[in-house]
Coordinates of C-alpha atoms and ligand atoms in Angstrom, one line a residue:
M1 CA 56.9 -60.3 28.1
N2 CA 55.0 -62.4 26.0
I3 CA 51.3 -60.8 26.6
N4 CA 48.0 -63.5 27.8
V5 CA 46.4 -63.3 24.3
Q6 CA 43.4 -64.5 25.6
E7 CA 43.1 -62.3 28.2
Y8 CA 43.8 -59.7 25.1
L9 CA 41.5 -60.7 23.0
S10 CA 38.7 -60.5 24.8
A11 CA 40.0 -56.6 26.2
L12 CA 40.9 -55.9 22.7
N13 CA 36.5 -57.2 21.4
E14 CA 35.6 -55.2 24.6
F15 CA 38.2 -51.7 22.7
T16 CA 36.7 -51.8 19.1
R17 CA 33.1 -51.9 20.9
R18 CA 33.4 -48.9 22.5
M19 CA 35.2 -46.8 19.8
D20 CA 33.1 -47.6 17.1
S21 CA 30.1 -45.8 19.3
M22 CA 32.4 -43.3 19.6
T23 CA 31.5 -39.3 17.5
Q24 CA 34.7 -38.6 18.1
I25 CA 38.5 -40.1 17.6
Y26 CA 39.9 -37.6 20.2
H27 CA 37.7 -38.2 22.7
P28 CA 38.2 -38.0 26.7
D29 CA 36.5 -41.5 27.6
N30 CA 39.8 -42.1 25.5
E31 CA 42.0 -42.9 28.6
I32 CA 39.2 -44.8 30.2
I33 CA 38.6 -47.2 27.2
F34 CA 42.2 -47.5 25.6
K35 CA 43.5 -48.5 29.9
P36 CA 42.6 -52.3 29.8
V37 CA 43.9 -53.8 26.5
C38 CA 47.8 -51.0 27.9
D39 CA 47.5 -52.8 30.6
H40 CA 47.2 -56.0 28.9
L41 CA 49.7 -54.7 26.3
G42 CA 52.7 -53.0 28.8
V43 CA 51.4 -49.7 27.6
S44 CA 52.4 -46.0 29.2
R45 CA 51.7 -43.8 26.8
I46 CA 50.6 -43.2 23.1
D47 CA 51.4 -40.4 20.3
T48 CA 50.1 -40.0 16.7
H49 CA 52.0 -37.8 14.2
Y50 CA 50.5 -37.1 11.6
V51 CA 51.0 -35.6 8.1
P52 CA 48.9 -34.9 5.8
L53 CA 49.8 -34.2 2.3
I54 CA 48.8 -31.1 2.1
G55 CA 49.3 -28.7 5.3
K56 CA 50.8 -28.7 8.5
P57 CA 52.0 -32.3 10.6
V58 CA 49.4 -31.9 13.9
D59 CA 51.2 -33.9 16.9
T60 CA 48.1 -35.9 19.6
V61 CA 49.0 -37.6 22.6
I62 CA 45.2 -40.2 22.7
Y63 CA 46.4 -42.2 25.9
G64 CA 48.4 -41.3 29.0
A65 CA 49.2 -37.5 28.3
E66 CA 50.4 -37.9 32.0
A67 CA 52.7 -40.7 31.8
P68 CA 56.2 -40.1 30.8
K69 CA 57.5 -40.9 27.9
S70 CA 60.0 -43.9 28.5
D71 CA 63.1 -44.8 26.9
V72 CA 61.6 -47.7 25.4
S73 CA 59.0 -47.7 22.0
I74 CA 58.5 -48.8 19.9
T75 CA 56.9 -46.9 15.8
S76 CA 54.8 -47.9 13.2
K77 CA 54.5 -45.7 10.0
E78 CA 51.1 -46.6 8.5
I79 CA 49.7 -44.9 5.7
A80 CA 46.6 -44.1 3.9
Q81 CA 45.0 -44.2 1.1
N82 CA 45.2 -40.6 0.2
G83 CA 48.5 -40.4 1.2
N84 CA 48.0 -39.3 4.4
V85 CA 50.4 -40.7 7.1
T86 CA 50.2 -41.2 10.2
E87 CA 53.0 -42.1 12.4
Y88 CA 51.7 -44.0 15.7
T89 CA 54.3 -44.9 19.0
L90 CA 53.3 -46.9 22.2
Y91 CA 55.6 -46.4 25.4
K92 CA 56.6 -49.3 27.0
K93 CA 55.2 -48.1 31.1
Q94 CA 57.7 -48.8 33.4
G95 CA 59.1 -51.6 35.9
T96 CA 57.0 -54.4 33.1
P97 CA 58.8 -57.0 31.4
E98 CA 60.7 -56.9 27.7
W99 CA 58.8 -57.2 25.0
D100 CA 59.6 -59.9 22.8
N101 CA 59.7 -61.0 19.4
D102 CA 55.8 -61.7 20.1
D103 CA 54.7 -59.1 22.1
K104 CA 56.0 -56.4 19.4
Q105 CA 53.8 -58.4 16.9
T106 CA 50.9 -57.9 19.2
L107 CA 51.7 -53.8 19.6
L108 CA 52.2 -53.3 15.5
G109 CA 48.4 -55.9 15.0
F110 CA 47.3 -53.5 17.7
I111 CA 48.7 -50.3 15.4
K112 CA 47.1 -51.5 12.6
I113 CA 43.5 -51.6 14.3
M114 CA 43.5 -48.0 15.9
F115 CA 45.2 -47.3 12.1
I116 CA 41.8 -49.0 11.0
I117 CA 39.2 -47.3 13.4
H118 CA 40.9 -43.7 12.9
G119 CA 40.6 -44.4 9.3
R120 CA 36.7 -45.3 9.7
H121 CA 36.8 -42.3 11.6
A122 CA 37.4 -40.1 9.4
V123 CA 35.2 -41.3 6.2
I124 CA 32.4 -40.9 9.0
Q125 CA 33.0 -37.7 10.3
M126 CA 33.5 -36.7 6.7
A127 CA 30.5 -38.3 5.2
K128 CA 28.6 -35.9 8.0
R129 CA 30.2 -32.5 6.5
L130 CA 28.9 -34.2 3.2
T131 CA 25.7 -33.9 4.1
Y132 CA 25.3 -30.8 6.8
G133 CA 28.5 -28.6 5.1
D134 CA 29.1 -26.5 2.7
P135 CA 32.5 -27.8 1.9
Q136 CA 33.6 -24.0 -0.2
M137 CA 32.4 -22.0 2.9
N138 CA 33.1 -23.8 5.2
V139 CA 29.7 -23.5 7.1
G140 CA 26.3 -26.0 7.7
N141 CA 24.1 -26.4 5.1
L142 CA 19.9 -26.2 5.1
A143 CA 20.0 -29.6 7.1
A144 CA 22.2 -28.7 10.1
F145 CA 19.8 -25.6 10.1
F146 CA 17.4 -28.0 10.8
G147 CA 19.2 -29.8 12.8
F148 CA 20.6 -27.2 14.8
V149 CA 16.4 -24.9 15.0
K150 CA 14.8 -28.8 15.6
R151 CA 17.3 -29.2 18.8
L152 CA 17.2 -25.6 20.5
I153 CA 13.5 -26.1 20.8
E154 CA 12.9 -30.1 21.8
Q155 CA 15.4 -27.9 24.8
G156 CA 13.0 -24.9 25.2
R157 CA 15.6 -22.4 24.7
V158 CA 15.0 -21.5 20.3
S159 CA 13.9 -17.9 22.2
E160 CA 17.4 -16.8 23.5
F161 CA 18.8 -16.8 19.5
G162 CA 17.7 -14.5 16.5
T163 CA 17.9 -15.5 12.8
C164 CA 17.7 -14.5 10.1
R165 CA 18.0 -15.1 6.1
F166 CA 20.5 -13.3 3.5
N167 CA 21.1 -12.9 0.5
I168 CA 24.4 -11.0 -0.4
K169 CA 23.9 -7.8 -3.1
R170 CA 25.5 -7.9 -6.1
L171 CA 27.5 -10.3 -6.5
S172 CA 26.9 -11.7 -9.6
M173 CA 27.9 -8.5 -10.5
Y174 CA 31.6 -8.4 -8.4
N175 CA 32.1 -12.5 -10.4
R176 CA 31.1 -10.8 -14.3
N177 CA 33.3 -8.1 -12.9
F178 CA 36.4 -8.7 -11.5
G179 CA 36.4 -12.3 -11.7
R180 CA 34.8 -15.6 -10.2
D181 CA 36.9 -16.5 -7.9
T182 CA 37.2 -12.4 -7.0
G183 CA 33.4 -12.9 -6.7
T184 CA 34.3 -16.2 -4.5
L185 CA 36.7 -14.8 -2.2
M186 CA 34.9 -12.1 -1.0
M187 CA 32.0 -14.3 -0.5
Q188 CA 33.8 -15.6 1.8
R189 CA 35.5 -13.3 4.3
F190 CA 32.6 -11.3 4.3
I191 CA 31.1 -14.5 5.6
D192 CA 34.2 -15.7 7.7
G193 CA 33.4 -11.9 9.5
L194 CA 30.7 -13.3 10.9
R195 CA 31.4 -15.9 12.8
P196 CA 32.2 -14.2 15.7
L197 CA 29.5 -13.2 15.5
T198 CA 27.0 -16.2 15.7
E199 CA 29.7 -18.9 16.7
N200 CA 30.3 -20.3 13.9
N201 CA 26.5 -20.7 13.0
V202 CA 27.0 -19.0 9.4
F203 CA 24.7 -21.8 6.9
R204 CA 24.2 -21.7 3.6
I205 CA 21.0 -22.4 2.1
G206 CA 22.2 -22.4 -1.7
G207 CA 24.5 -19.9 -4.1
D208 CA 24.8 -16.4 -2.7
N209 CA 21.7 -16.8 -0.1
F210 CA 22.5 -17.8 4.4
N211 CA 21.0 -18.1 7.3
L212 CA 21.9 -17.4 10.5
L213 CA 21.6 -18.6 13.9
F214 CA 22.5 -16.0 17.5
R215 CA 22.6 -14.9 20.2
K216 CA 19.8 -12.4 20.7
E217 CA 22.0 -9.9 22.0
K218 CA 24.0 -10.1 19.0
F219 CA 21.4 -7.9 16.8
E220 CA 22.2 -4.8 16.4
E221 CA 26.1 -6.3 15.0
I222 CA 24.9 -8.7 13.3
R223 CA 22.6 -5.5 11.0
A224 CA 25.6 -4.1 10.5
Y225 CA 27.4 -5.9 9.6
L226 CA 25.2 -7.8 6.9
T227 CA 24.0 -3.7 5.7
G228 CA 28.1 -2.2 5.7
T229 CA 31.0 -4.0 6.0
P230 CA 34.2 -3.4 3.8
I231 CA 35.8 -6.1 2.4
K232 CA 39.4 -6.3 0.8
T233 CA 39.4 -7.7 -2.7
D234 CA 43.6 -8.6 -3.5
L235 CA 43.3 -6.2 -6.3
V236 CA 44.8 -3.4 -7.1
Y237 CA 41.6 -1.6 -8.1
P238 CA 39.4 -1.1 -6.3
E239 CA 41.5 -2.7 -2.9
E240 CA 38.1 -2.9 -0.8
I241 CA 34.6 -3.3 -1.7
T242 CA 31.4 -2.2 1.0
M243 CA 29.3 -5.9 0.7
S244 CA 25.7 -6.1 2.1
A245 CA 22.7 -8.2 2.5
R246 CA 19.3 -7.9 2.0
V247 CA 18.0 -9.4 5.3
G248 CA 15.3 -10.5 6.5
L249 CA 15.5 -10.8 10.1
Y250 CA 12.8 -13.0 13.2
M251 CA 14.3 -13.5 17.0
C252 CA 12.6 -16.4 18.7
T253 CA 9.9 -16.8 20.9
E254 CA 8.5 -19.5 23.1
D255 CA 5.3 -19.7 21.2
D256 CA 8.1 -21.1 17.8
K257 CA 6.9 -24.4 17.9
S258 CA 8.2 -26.1 14.7
I259 CA 10.9 -25.5 11.6
D260 CA 8.4 -24.5 9.7
D261 CA 7.3 -21.6 11.6
I262 CA 10.4 -20.5 12.1
M263 CA 11.3 -20.8 8.3
S264 CA 8.5 -19.3 7.2
K265 CA 8.7 -15.8 9.4
I266 CA 12.1 -15.2 8.0
T267 CA 11.4 -16.3 4.6
A268 CA 8.0 -13.4 4.2
A269 CA 11.0 -10.7 6.1
S270 CA 13.4 -11.2 3.8
E271 CA 10.7 -10.6 1.0
M272 CA 9.3 -7.8 2.7
A273 CA 13.2 -6.7 3.1
R274 CA 12.7 -6.6 -0.6
T275 CA 10.6 -4.8 -1.5
L276 CA 8.9 -2.7 2.1
S277 CA 13.4 -1.3 4.0
K278 CA 15.2 0.9 2.2
D279 CA 18.7 -0.2 4.3
G280 CA 17.3 -4.3 2.6
C281 CA 16.5 -5.6 6.4
F282 CA 13.0 -6.3 7.9
V283 CA 12.9 -7.1 11.2
F284 CA 9.6 -9.6 11.3
D285 CA 7.0 -8.7 14.1
D286 CA 3.9 -8.1 14.9
D287 CA 2.7 -5.5 11.5
A288 CA 4.4 -7.5 9.6
K289 CA 3.5 -11.4 11.2
A290 CA -0.5 -9.4 10.0
R291 CA 1.1 -8.6 6.4
A292 CA 1.9 -12.4 5.7
D293 CA -0.9 -13.5 6.9
H294 CA -2.9 -11.0 5.0
S295 CA -0.6 -11.9 1.9
R296 CA -1.2 -16.3 2.6
M297 CA -5.0 -15.0 2.4
V298 CA -5.1 -12.8 -0.6
E299 CA -3.0 -16.0 -2.7
S300 CA -4.8 -18.6 -0.9
Q301 CA -8.9 -17.8 -0.9
F302 CA -7.9 -14.8 -4.7
Y303 CA -9.7 -18.3 -7.6
A304 CA -12.5 -18.7 -5.4
A305 CA -13.3 -14.9 -4.9
L306 CA -13.2 -14.9 -9.1
D307 CA -15.2 -17.4 -9.2
K308 CA -17.8 -16.5 -6.1
G309 CA -18.6 -13.3 -7.6
E310 CA -16.7 -11.5 -5.5
L311 CA -14.4 -9.2 -7.5
T312 CA -15.6 -6.4 -9.3
A313 CA -14.9 -3.2 -11.0
F314 CA -15.8 0.9 -10.5
Y315 CA -15.0 3.5 -12.7
Q316 CA -14.1 6.9 -11.9
P317 CA -15.8 9.5 -14.5
K318 CA -13.2 11.3 -16.2
V319 CA -14.9 14.6 -17.0
D320 CA -13.8 17.0 -19.9
I321 CA -13.9 20.4 -17.6
N322 CA -15.5 23.0 -19.9
T323 CA -18.2 21.2 -20.7
G324 CA -18.7 18.8 -16.9
R325 CA -19.9 16.3 -19.4
V326 CA -17.9 12.6 -19.5
I327 CA -16.3 11.7 -21.6
G328 CA -15.4 7.9 -20.7
A329 CA -13.9 5.9 -17.2
E330 CA -11.5 4.0 -15.6
A331 CA -12.4 0.7 -14.8
L332 CA -10.8 -0.2 -11.8
A333 CA -10.9 -3.6 -9.5
R334 CA -12.5 -3.7 -6.3
W335 CA -13.0 -6.6 -4.1
I336 CA -16.1 -6.7 -1.3
K337 CA -15.6 -9.2 1.0
D338 CA -17.6 -10.1 3.6
G339 CA -19.2 -6.0 2.8
R340 CA -15.8 -4.5 3.3
I341 CA -13.9 -3.4 -0.1
I342 CA -10.7 -4.2 0.1
P343 CA -8.9 -1.2 -1.7
P344 CA -6.8 -2.7 -5.0
I345 CA -3.6 -1.2 -2.8
E346 CA -4.0 -4.3 -0.6
F347 CA -5.2 -7.5 -3.4
I348 CA -2.8 -6.1 -6.6
P349 CA 1.0 -6.2 -5.2
I350 CA 0.2 -9.4 -3.8
L351 CA -1.0 -10.7 -6.9
E352 CA 1.7 -8.9 -9.4
R353 CA 4.1 -11.9 -7.3
S354 CA 2.2 -14.4 -9.1
N355 CA 0.6 -14.4 -13.1
A356 CA -3.0 -14.6 -11.0
I357 CA -2.2 -10.4 -11.6
C358 CA -3.2 -11.4 -14.9
Q359 CA -6.6 -13.2 -14.4
L360 CA -7.8 -10.1 -12.4
D361 CA -7.0 -8.1 -15.2
F362 CA -8.6 -10.0 -17.7
F363 CA -11.2 -10.7 -15.6
I364 CA -11.9 -6.5 -14.8
L365 CA -11.8 -6.2 -18.8
D366 CA -14.9 -8.5 -19.7
K367 CA -17.2 -7.0 -16.8
T368 CA -16.5 -3.9 -18.2
C369 CA -17.5 -5.2 -21.3
K370 CA -20.8 -6.3 -20.6
D371 CA -21.4 -3.3 -18.5
M372 CA -20.3 -1.4 -21.5
K373 CA -22.0 -3.1 -23.9
K374 CA -25.2 -2.5 -21.5
W375 CA -25.2 0.9 -22.0
I376 CA -24.6 1.3 -25.1
D377 CA -27.7 -1.0 -25.7
K378 CA -29.8 1.7 -23.5
G379 CA -28.5 4.6 -26.4
N380 CA -25.5 5.5 -24.3
E381 CA -22.9 5.2 -27.7
G382 CA -20.3 7.5 -26.5
V383 CA -18.5 6.5 -23.2
K384 CA -15.4 5.1 -23.3
C385 CA -13.6 2.6 -20.7
S386 CA -9.6 2.6 -20.1
V387 CA -8.3 -1.0 -17.7
N388 CA -5.3 -2.0 -16.6
L389 CA -3.0 -3.5 -17.7
S390 CA 0.0 -4.5 -15.7
R391 CA 3.2 -5.0 -16.8
M392 CA 2.7 -8.8 -15.6
H393 CA 1.5 -9.2 -18.7
L394 CA 4.6 -8.8 -20.8
G395 CA 6.4 -11.6 -22.4
D396 CA 3.2 -12.9 -22.3
E397 CA 2.5 -13.8 -26.7
K398 CA -0.8 -14.8 -27.1
L399 CA -1.7 -10.9 -25.1
L400 CA -2.9 -9.1 -27.6
E401 CA -5.3 -11.8 -29.2
K402 CA -6.4 -12.5 -25.2
V403 CA -7.3 -8.5 -25.0
I404 CA -9.1 -8.4 -28.5
G405 CA -10.8 -11.6 -27.9
I406 CA -12.2 -11.0 -24.9
I407 CA -13.9 -8.0 -26.3
D408 CA -15.6 -8.7 -29.6
K409 CA -17.0 -11.5 -27.7
N410 CA -18.7 -9.0 -25.7
G411 CA -19.5 -7.1 -29.0
V412 CA -17.7 -4.2 -27.9
P413 CA -17.2 -2.1 -30.7
H414 CA -12.7 -0.9 -30.9
D415 CA -12.8 2.1 -30.6
L416 CA -14.8 3.0 -27.2
I417 CA -12.0 0.6 -25.1
E418 CA -8.4 1.9 -23.7
I419 CA -5.8 -0.4 -22.4
E420 CA -3.6 1.7 -20.1
L421 CA 0.1 0.5 -19.6
T422 CA 2.6 1.7 -16.9
E423 CA 5.7 3.0 -19.2
T424 CA 9.3 0.3 -18.7
T425 CA 13.1 1.9 -19.3
T426 CA 14.8 -1.7 -20.2
D427 CA 15.0 -3.1 -23.1
V428 CA 13.7 -5.9 -23.6
D429 CA 10.7 -5.0 -22.3
F430 CA 11.0 -1.7 -24.2
D431 CA 10.9 -4.5 -27.6
E432 CA 8.1 -5.3 -25.5
L433 CA 5.3 -2.7 -25.2
R434 CA 6.5 -1.5 -29.2
R435 CA 4.9 -5.1 -30.6
I436 CA 1.7 -4.3 -27.2
V437 CA 1.3 -1.3 -28.5
N438 CA 1.9 -0.6 -32.3
G439 CA -1.1 -4.5 -32.1
L440 CA -3.3 -2.2 -29.5
H441 CA -3.5 0.2 -31.9
Q442 CA -3.7 -1.4 -35.6
S443 CA -6.5 -3.2 -34.2
G444 CA -8.3 0.1 -33.5
I445 CA -8.1 0.5 -29.5
S446 CA -6.3 2.9 -27.6
A447 CA -3.6 3.0 -25.5
S448 CA -2.8 5.1 -22.0
V449 CA 1.0 5.5 -20.9
D450 CA 0.3 5.2 -16.9
D451 CA 1.5 7.2 -13.7
F452 CA 3.1 9.4 -16.2
G453 CA 5.5 11.6 -14.1
V454 CA 5.9 8.3 -12.2
G455 CA 9.3 7.1 -11.5
Y456 CA 11.6 7.9 -14.9
S457 CA 9.1 9.2 -17.4
S458 CA 10.3 10.4 -20.4
L459 CA 8.4 11.7 -23.3
T460 CA 11.7 10.0 -25.7
L461 CA 10.7 6.9 -25.2
I462 CA 6.7 8.0 -25.8
K463 CA 7.2 9.6 -29.3
D464 CA 8.6 6.5 -30.2
L465 CA 5.5 4.2 -30.0
P466 CA 1.5 5.2 -31.7
W467 CA 1.0 6.1 -27.5
D468 CA -3.5 7.5 -28.0
V469 CA -3.2 8.9 -23.9
L470 CA -0.7 10.0 -22.0
K471 CA -2.5 10.1 -18.5
I472 CA -0.1 12.8 -16.8
D473 CA 0.0 11.7 -12.5
R474 CA -1.1 13.5 -9.4
S475 CA 2.5 14.5 -8.6
F476 CA 2.5 17.3 -11.4
L477 CA -0.4 19.1 -9.9
P478 CA 0.6 21.9 -7.6
N479 CA -1.1 21.3 -4.2
G480 CA -0.5 24.2 -1.9
S481 CA 3.6 22.6 -1.1
D482 CA 7.7 24.4 -1.4
N483 CA 8.1 23.5 -5.3
D484 CA 4.3 24.1 -6.3
E485 CA 6.0 26.7 -9.4
Q486 CA 8.3 24.2 -10.2
K487 CA 5.3 21.7 -11.1
H488 CA 2.9 24.0 -12.5
I489 CA 5.7 24.6 -15.1
M490 CA 6.7 20.9 -16.0
L491 CA 2.6 20.7 -16.2
R492 CA 2.6 23.7 -18.4
H493 CA 5.3 22.2 -20.6
V494 CA 4.4 18.2 -20.0
V495 CA 1.0 18.9 -21.6
S496 CA 1.6 21.5 -24.2
M497 CA 4.4 19.0 -25.3
A498 CA 2.1 15.6 -25.4
Q499 CA -0.5 18.0 -26.6
G500 CA 1.8 18.1 -29.5
L501 CA 3.3 14.7 -30.5
G502 CA -0.3 14.2 -31.1
L503 CA -1.5 12.5 -27.7
K504 CA -4.4 13.2 -25.5
C505 CA -4.0 14.7 -22.0
I506 CA -5.7 13.5 -18.5
I507 CA -4.6 14.2 -14.9
E508 CA -5.5 12.5 -12.4
G509 CA -5.7 12.8 -9.0
V510 CA -7.4 16.1 -9.1
E511 CA -8.8 17.0 -6.0
T512 CA -10.0 21.6 -5.6
V513 CA -10.9 24.0 -7.4
D514 CA -7.5 25.9 -7.6
Q515 CA -6.2 22.8 -9.8
I516 CA -8.9 22.9 -11.6
Q517 CA -8.2 26.6 -12.6
L518 CA -4.6 25.9 -13.0
L519 CA -6.0 23.6 -15.4
K520 CA -8.0 25.3 -17.1
D521 CA -5.3 28.0 -17.5
I522 CA -3.0 26.0 -19.2
G523 CA -5.1 24.1 -21.5
C524 CA -5.8 20.6 -20.9
S525 CA -9.2 19.6 -20.6
Y526 CA -9.8 16.2 -18.7
V527 CA -9.6 15.2 -16.4
Q528 CA -9.5 12.3 -13.2
G529 CA -10.4 13.4 -9.3
Y530 CA -12.3 13.2 -6.4
Y531 CA -13.3 16.9 -7.1
Y532 CA -15.2 15.1 -9.6
D533 CA -15.9 11.6 -7.7
K534 CA -13.9 8.9 -6.5
P535 CA -14.1 5.6 -8.6
L536 CA -18.3 4.2 -8.1
P537 CA -19.9 1.0 -9.0
K538 CA -21.7 0.1 -12.0
E539 CA -25.2 1.3 -10.9
Q540 CA -24.2 4.8 -9.5
F541 CA -21.5 5.4 -11.9
E542 CA -24.4 5.3 -15.0
G543 CA -26.8 8.2 -13.4
K544 CA -23.4 10.8 -13.8
L545 CA -23.4 9.2 -17.1
L546 CA -26.5 10.3 -17.3
A547 CA -26.0 13.5 -15.7
G548 CA -22.7 15.2 -15.7
Y549 CA -21.0 17.8 -13.6
K550 CA -21.6 21.5 -12.8
A551 CA -19.0 23.0 -15.9
Ligands
C2E1 P1 -3.9 4.3 -11.3 O1 -4.5 3.2 -12.4 O2 -3.2 5.5 -11.4 O3 -5.2 4.1 -10.8 C1 -5.4 6.0 -10.5 C2 -5.7 5.6 -8.9 O4 -5.9 7.0 -8.4 C3 -7.0 4.7 -8.3 O5 -6.6 4.3 -6.5 C4 -8.3 6.2 -7.6 O6 -9.2 5.7 -7.0 C5 -6.9 6.8 -7.1 N1 -7.1 8.5 -7.1 C6 -7.8 8.9 -8.4 N2 -9.0 10.0 -8.2 C7 -7.6 11.3 -7.3 C8 -7.7 12.1 -6.5 O7 -8.1 12.3 -6.4 N3 -6.9 11.6 -4.8 C9 -6.2 10.8 -4.5 N4 -5.3 10.5 -3.5 N5 -6.2 9.0 -5.9 C10 -7.3 9.7 -7.1 P2 -6.7 2.9 -6.5 O8 -8.4 2.6 -7.0 O9 -7.2 2.4 -5.3 O10 -6.4 1.8 -7.2 C11 -5.1 2.0 -6.6 C12 -4.0 1.3 -7.9 O11 -3.8 -0.1 -7.8 C13 -4.8 2.2 -9.6 O12 -3.3 2.8 -9.9 C14 -4.1 0.6 -10.8 O13 -2.9 0.5 -10.8 C15 -3.9 -0.3 -9.5 N6 -5.2 -0.8 -10.9 C16 -6.6 -1.6 -10.1 N7 -7.4 -1.7 -10.3 C17 -6.6 -2.6 -11.4 C18 -6.3 -3.7 -12.5 O14 -7.9 -3.9 -13.1 N8 -5.6 -3.7 -13.0 C19 -4.0 -3.9 -12.8 N9 -2.9 -4.3 -13.5 N10 -4.2 -2.5 -11.2 C20 -5.1 -1.8 -11.3
CA2 CA1 -5.0 3.6 -14.1
CA3 CA1 -2.6 6.0 -13.3

């Protein structure tokens, strides 16, 4: 035939230019792109037979799928550096002149060019997979999630979708108990089950943290899947385990204008899932938005508020029910912002997420010492005050030094200060608690067990440390409910056991005269509760300190 080299080269030029801008190797436009070159070469159809080193061979028609396989063809095997083989077959168009040796050389040259282009595509695809994908789980990564959400926002379609951030529960336990390979396999299967529900829009953020994008109508199915789905383990026992995740969900709206908006909502929701939800699943709604705004306000304004003097201590009297005398007080933090008193429940849990709570505790201790010093100077020598220390202090090696430093700086006698700490169940924390309670004891500062009866209280743990005071939670107090009889029995025993261990008992949250009578019967003299007073501002407390209450 003798191909017209000049014309063929210019067609080839155009061919390589267009193939270069192609995003996929097997593109619907291939027919148009291949046609001019193939016409010059007298080719009607191109087949490939791809044999990867691992996996099954794949047959593809890359040009002329409609054309029959003619009797005359030329075939060449190309081997890539990684060992994968591609066999190209070019079929001669019927009715065109025979191919001579020169033509065949040109055809083999064309196969080489296709092979190089295909190789280049494969490299680009791999780079994309590595940039936007997670090879282990075969899902997208954070960059892919960002890209996808950004496109949806640009196209004005984001409100059709819901999204979530989830963390697989107990994965490290599965790794430990069954081995890492089984752990990974279970995670893969758990993730695979989400593909059909999300049209494959699963993204790994790192470790066992993932994001999803799904059509809103799939919400219930996804929620049900993530809160508990049986997964095969391939072990003899257990054959199956119900896996679940901690999930923060959010239904996107037209108002979501940036990826940051959406990310901050699912991140906040997954935080809230940790603390606020029973099944580990939390949906970010208007309520949650108000909560998240409030958290942000607390986090961003707390330190400035300390400087501005917006934080202060209120004092709740502790009273001897037999004499009505104020025997001391608990200092409780209050944030007075724009004339409104923010109760601790609204900011302490937020400060406990960071070191900020420790700053607050030291501040309240300092403020309490300053107030006490004034009362002492006025001649009121006996009032003992307690201050709360959060668990977040455990692990601070300098804690004792800091506490004693604040007390001494203000010139308050050690025996007038009591530090309230809550119990702990873990061994590490217990060792820390031992160090602190012993240290306080040696310095002559009292230590009290706060909230006894909340959580896993145990007198066994308490007898091992030199505590001075047991503060019994109000959940032990009969209050007109069905199990009052039981509460009564437990309270009596706890009080007598604590007193037997040499601890002073204080009952918190006493509200009624019946409760006071009961405590008198049991022989427990000290109470703190609304029956006498709420936590009071300093000046009001000073009044009570002098006057006392009716016995
Ligand atoms: P808590 O240490 O158990 O403090 C006692 C809480 O019970 C106080 O709530 C008090 O107002 C409330 N209370 C007292 N008597 C009664 C009663 O008769 N009935 C009822 N229903 N409640 C009563 P408050 O002041 O809102 O403090 C809540 C919690 O915040 C405290 O519980 C404590 O855990 C924490 N907290 C307060 N101030 C500080 C602080 O300076 N540092 C730390 N780490 N935590 C603090
Ligand atoms: Ca307390
Ligand atoms: Ca308490």
